[in-house]
């Protein structure tokens, strides 16, 4: 029983991370049709920004300061990416994606240049470093923080999308960008906004990934990105709840498979993806006209 | 005038150029030429030959990737897994099963072929973004298998040195670097030959057509799936062979080839050089591999160490420089290095005539197929492999781009933004 | 033949050319839209009517000049053109299916204007009844009303309306046409319409396109009163048939 | 497979030029099967829905071998959707599609081609990065070597395919453009190239989706003449076209689609005088 709970908590913790990364990717893809390969770099930048703050200011205060810094760093980088890289290539969709591939290579390398290739250790405040007892299972507190953060983000995004004008524009833009523009809405600003929002979530993911692993290294974001892609594809690109469900599924499947056999976890995700894609072939080719 | 000349150009000139290049490359290990600033020693020194060998190997790998991306229009993020397969299957069979090098390599190729058939037939059942993701995930699975699957067999993060006893004397030792160089050159030659042979064949034509307009191919009565699978299998087999060659060049297997950066690197090489343009791809790959290798070395040199920290750091990261260059090429040189000659010629014309009209450029494109194919981005990307619809056409869109995207949307019947 | 409009035209399209997918859709289209009343843009299927309307909104790259209320709008982004007061009801209605009716309307709100929900709900009471329903679940006629309601929400200076009665049952077509007629008293409309009965009911001027060119400009009623002309420019039977039939007999 | 083969099989339909063919079609009446030959193309109660709305609604008609049947109707009437169903790019919800008597409803698009089907698209759909000659040779080769034979990597575009392609280019008067990139052609030339690709593939049943779309007025007669020739050589043609003069000049029968349903399918004169058709087109009376 306690193993089951532990596995579930670990799986959901991982799922939370996936969701933080994938939600931004999914929003960007849904609205702009851009598959953003630089998203992992946003995660890494957020992570390093947070780590730097916490390195200077110890304890809970450092963490409290690191949070807005990580979010802001991710958002700023993403907004800049949209303005400087994505927007000028608007008429060249493939090149947009290729440019993000270039960024995805360059930014982690830059991080490595500044902070070195070796992992930097996070020192967690005492209250975070411990474990919580749930029905006999000792679960690291950080996982609850992760899950809480993901749920908070899900809730916030859901509110943003359903209750605000900005959300209205995004939801409408996913359906028909031209018509949104024809109603007098500046779609490009919405694009930048969504990119920044995704970047903010990625920055948060960078911070939390550091807490989860206890350390950060330049390539962390990129390895998260691959699973986030899987989640986005499984969650039917552009759908927030779909992304959340897919993230939970991937995290849980991975952990439970890992428990069965040490190497099976990641492979099981691949098998899951292949299976679902094959069953759902039609959707990916686009809805019928 | 240009297009007239290029139409009249005898096919023999091309063949002569290829032969000349091949002969020059073959003769490199006999040359003591020094290129200060480019190479540390004379051409025949082991260090330089090793560097050149890696460049040639990557040129071959990039050609194999281009068969998919530039020629058939499918974007795979799992190409590195074939290189990994060739490398690791051979190593494991040699080190742990006591096979000879040749049988092990052949077995590696067999595994590569089987893997390409199986993965290809599964992954190609989905299009565009789905295919990219499935191959990415497959690549990741192989990467994890290699790094953490069974360290006793694969050597985990460290990789594994190839059992020295199994390597023929001619391919081991610093003195024999020239042989390794020729091996890499041979691999490049094989890749180029296969690519040439395949692309001029009937199925090669169909592959090109699939890239341009998949639906139209279907309506011609051909099943695009089979042709994509053929391209995938041939490319996979070539990459597997590249893995074996790389193994010999390095003297051991390294998990680097399994990482997603490795496949992305191949994509970068192809785009850098010019997708679908053989000379361009070779040039892009050689440039990338050279930069990758020598930047790493340069970073350790005294001149860089003397730079202030803010500059030194990034310069020590080849991937940073390559990534930035890549973005720059995507931005300012759509179609890659291969379009440079045409661009230079065009800018010369502009100087001569004052204004370069769009029509003028188009006329030139019409005349010369080769300078034409990537004279602008629309020609190199008639359909985007990983987007689900055409972009909204803004007022700043070139007619050419729009042509490509609007037909795409209309034919796929997917116009969520119509 | 043509009534001279009292005021300057609100929209002047001159020598508009559009090439899409390598084919020339518009080959130099020139016409004016009067500052009052309905100008009908007519022509058979595929002659470039929708492309013309979309080009005015900056949704297609185009050559030529487009002046709205004296101002060159050709280089403006679509949302800026819309903010100048051009409302657009596209051919396929393009309501946002996943959004509720109310949300569809709210999206059309702009910062600086009064929003005339009362007018919209008065014209189309069904929109109030269905406020919370997803637009995708509405019938075609109701979707058309929503699309019209969306542009009527703010005081527009010109409406571009593309085939508002297409695919509607007679009941809805009548309602839509009646509403349009009311609206047309206040706002000039460029109306693309295949249904000539609707055109006859409200249009004053008519511009007829054929194969990407303007082939007729004039009074709408005069055009529709001439069956031969109507048939030649818009109908199923071309001039040659009559010749063929005639000689056959 | 081949248009020529069909012309031998059905000499009466093939030999009659379009103008005289009309009388024959009149004599034959509405149902081609009454002539005693299996229809080259038949659809039976074909229905395709999106989200509950019928885009193509119980359409049924048959085209006799060698017949030229035009499909007209207002925008959004379901004409292109009908073509997509027939060529297999979309699958119907119900109904059947028969090619030369064989049920092809469940076949993939490329398999239908093996039963003699060929089509063009509304927006020019050539291979822009290949030369004109390569475009046509590809189609010819596909027809010569067959769907599996085209996978033979040792094979080069060979003599028979070249000849066939050259012939198609000759007939469409595009031979002088053979070495140009297809993407660089004018719109009119692209439409001709589409026809050349079709000719090279040699289908017996041809779907033409708005062949005149986007053409300049001057270019229309040329292309109509080309279509007339293809028809004269024996191919069965189903053509969506808005250009009514062209339709009346070429078609033996006209099918009118409205709201996805078949409103009429008859000789041109009868269709033009049909009040229901006029109403659908001109929207009168309200």
PDB file of N, CA and C in Angstrom, chain A residues 188-215:
ATOM      1  N   UNK A 188      -1.098  39.708 -32.919  1.00  0.00           N
ATOM      2  CA  UNK A 188       0.334  39.576 -32.643  1.00  0.00           C
ATOM      3  C   UNK A 188       0.646  39.809 -31.173  1.00  0.00           C
ATOM      4  N   UNK A 189      -0.090  40.748 -30.573  1.00  0.00           N
ATOM      5  CA  UNK A 189       0.154  40.982 -29.156  1.00  0.00           C
ATOM      6  C   UNK A 189      -0.250  39.758 -28.345  1.00  0.00           C
ATOM      7  N   UNK A 190      -1.320  39.120 -28.789  1.00  0.00           N
ATOM      8  CA  UNK A 190      -1.744  37.903 -28.104  1.00  0.00           C
ATOM      9  C   UNK A 190      -0.667  36.825 -28.233  1.00  0.00           C
ATOM     10  N   UNK A 191      -0.033  36.770 -29.416  1.00  0.00           N
ATOM     11  CA  UNK A 191       1.039  35.790 -29.614  1.00  0.00           C
ATOM     12  C   UNK A 191       2.158  36.027 -28.606  1.00  0.00           C
ATOM     13  N   UNK A 192       2.603  37.280 -28.512  1.00  0.00           N
ATOM     14  CA  UNK A 192       3.680  37.587 -27.575  1.00  0.00           C
ATOM     15  C   UNK A 192       3.246  37.231 -26.158  1.00  0.00           C
ATOM     16  N   UNK A 193       2.014  37.569 -25.843  1.00  0.00           N
ATOM     17  CA  UNK A 193       1.510  37.279 -24.507  1.00  0.00           C
ATOM     18  C   UNK A 193       1.527  35.796 -24.198  1.00  0.00           C
ATOM     19  N   UNK A 194       1.072  35.005 -25.155  1.00  0.00           N
ATOM     20  CA  UNK A 194       1.028  33.559 -24.918  1.00  0.00           C
ATOM     21  C   UNK A 194       2.439  33.004 -24.789  1.00  0.00           C
ATOM     22  N   UNK A 195       3.332  33.508 -25.617  1.00  0.00           N
ATOM     23  CA  UNK A 195       4.715  33.068 -25.506  1.00  0.00           C
ATOM     24  C   UNK A 195       5.266  33.397 -24.118  1.00  0.00           C
ATOM     25  N   UNK A 196       5.014  34.631 -23.662  1.00  0.00           N
ATOM     26  CA  UNK A 196       5.515  35.038 -22.356  1.00  0.00           C
ATOM     27  C   UNK A 196       4.904  34.179 -21.253  1.00  0.00           C
ATOM     28  N   UNK A 197       3.625  33.889 -21.414  1.00  0.00           N
ATOM     29  CA  UNK A 197       2.948  33.064 -20.416  1.00  0.00           C
ATOM     30  C   UNK A 197       3.579  31.670 -20.364  1.00  0.00           C
ATOM     31  N   UNK A 198       3.773  31.095 -21.535  1.00  0.00           N
ATOM     32  CA  UNK A 198       4.414  29.780 -21.601  1.00  0.00           C
ATOM     33  C   UNK A 198       5.808  29.838 -20.997  1.00  0.00           C
ATOM     34  N   UNK A 199       6.528  30.924 -21.290  1.00  0.00           N
ATOM     35  CA  UNK A 199       7.868  31.097 -20.735  1.00  0.00           C
ATOM     36  C   UNK A 199       7.824  31.198 -19.226  1.00  0.00           C
ATOM     37  N   UNK A 200       6.810  31.894 -18.704  1.00  0.00           N
ATOM     38  CA  UNK A 200       6.685  32.021 -17.260  1.00  0.00           C
ATOM     39  C   UNK A 200       6.477  30.658 -16.620  1.00  0.00           C
ATOM     40  N   UNK A 201       5.595  29.862 -17.211  1.00  0.00           N
ATOM     41  CA  UNK A 201       5.365  28.514 -16.684  1.00  0.00           C
ATOM     42  C   UNK A 201       6.650  27.697 -16.775  1.00  0.00           C
ATOM     43  N   UNK A 202       7.388  27.880 -17.868  1.00  0.00           N
ATOM     44  CA  UNK A 202       8.644  27.145 -18.028  1.00  0.00           C
ATOM     45  C   UNK A 202       9.647  27.578 -16.972  1.00  0.00           C
ATOM     46  N   UNK A 203       9.691  28.881 -16.705  1.00  0.00           N
ATOM     47  CA  UNK A 203      10.602  29.369 -15.670  1.00  0.00           C
ATOM     48  C   UNK A 203      10.270  28.747 -14.326  1.00  0.00           C
ATOM     49  N   UNK A 204       8.988  28.703 -14.027  1.00  0.00           N
ATOM     50  CA  UNK A 204       8.542  28.064 -12.781  1.00  0.00           C
ATOM     51  C   UNK A 204       8.965  26.599 -12.762  1.00  0.00           C
ATOM     52  N   UNK A 205       8.797  25.949 -13.916  1.00  0.00           N
ATOM     53  CA  UNK A 205       9.202  24.544 -14.009  1.00  0.00           C
ATOM     54  C   UNK A 205      10.697  24.404 -13.754  1.00  0.00           C
ATOM     55  N   UNK A 206      11.476  25.372 -14.231  1.00  0.00           N
ATOM     56  CA  UNK A 206      12.919  25.329 -14.013  1.00  0.00           C
ATOM     57  C   UNK A 206      13.246  25.348 -12.529  1.00  0.00           C
ATOM     58  N   UNK A 207      12.576  26.244 -11.817  1.00  0.00           N
ATOM     59  CA  UNK A 207      12.786  26.322 -10.370  1.00  0.00           C
ATOM     60  C   UNK A 207      12.402  25.008  -9.696  1.00  0.00           C
ATOM     61  N   UNK A 208      11.221  24.517 -10.027  1.00  0.00           N
ATOM     62  CA  UNK A 208      10.715  23.328  -9.348  1.00  0.00           C
ATOM     63  C   UNK A 208      11.529  22.081  -9.716  1.00  0.00           C
ATOM     64  N   UNK A 209      11.983  22.047 -10.969  1.00  0.00           N
ATOM     65  CA  UNK A 209      12.817  20.929 -11.379  1.00  0.00           C
ATOM     66  C   UNK A 209      14.086  20.894 -10.533  1.00  0.00           C
ATOM     67  N   UNK A 210      14.640  22.085 -10.293  1.00  0.00           N
ATOM     68  CA  UNK A 210      15.825  22.169  -9.443  1.00  0.00           C
ATOM     69  C   UNK A 210      15.543  21.644  -8.048  1.00  0.00           C
ATOM     70  N   UNK A 211      14.394  22.027  -7.497  1.00  0.00           N
ATOM     71  CA  UNK A 211      14.038  21.569  -6.160  1.00  0.00           C
ATOM     72  C   UNK A 211      13.833  20.059  -6.150  1.00  0.00           C
ATOM     73  N   UNK A 212      13.176  19.576  -7.193  1.00  0.00           N
ATOM     74  CA  UNK A 212      12.847  18.147  -7.282  1.00  0.00           C
ATOM     75  C   UNK A 212      14.109  17.303  -7.364  1.00  0.00           C
ATOM     76  N   UNK A 213      15.037  17.738  -8.210  1.00  0.00           N
ATOM     77  CA  UNK A 213      16.255  16.959  -8.408  1.00  0.00           C
ATOM     78  C   UNK A 213      17.305  17.271  -7.355  1.00  0.00           C
ATOM     79  N   UNK A 214      17.165  18.425  -6.707  1.00  0.00           N
ATOM     80  CA  UNK A 214      18.179  18.847  -5.756  1.00  0.00           C
ATOM     81  C   UNK A 214      19.361  19.515  -6.427  1.00  0.00           C
ATOM     82  N   UNK A 215      19.341  19.614  -7.735  1.00  0.00           N
ATOM     83  CA  UNK A 215      20.442  20.271  -8.438  1.00  0.00           C
ATOM     84  C   UNK A 215      19.957  20.684  -9.820  1.00  0.00           C
TER      85      UNK A 215
END
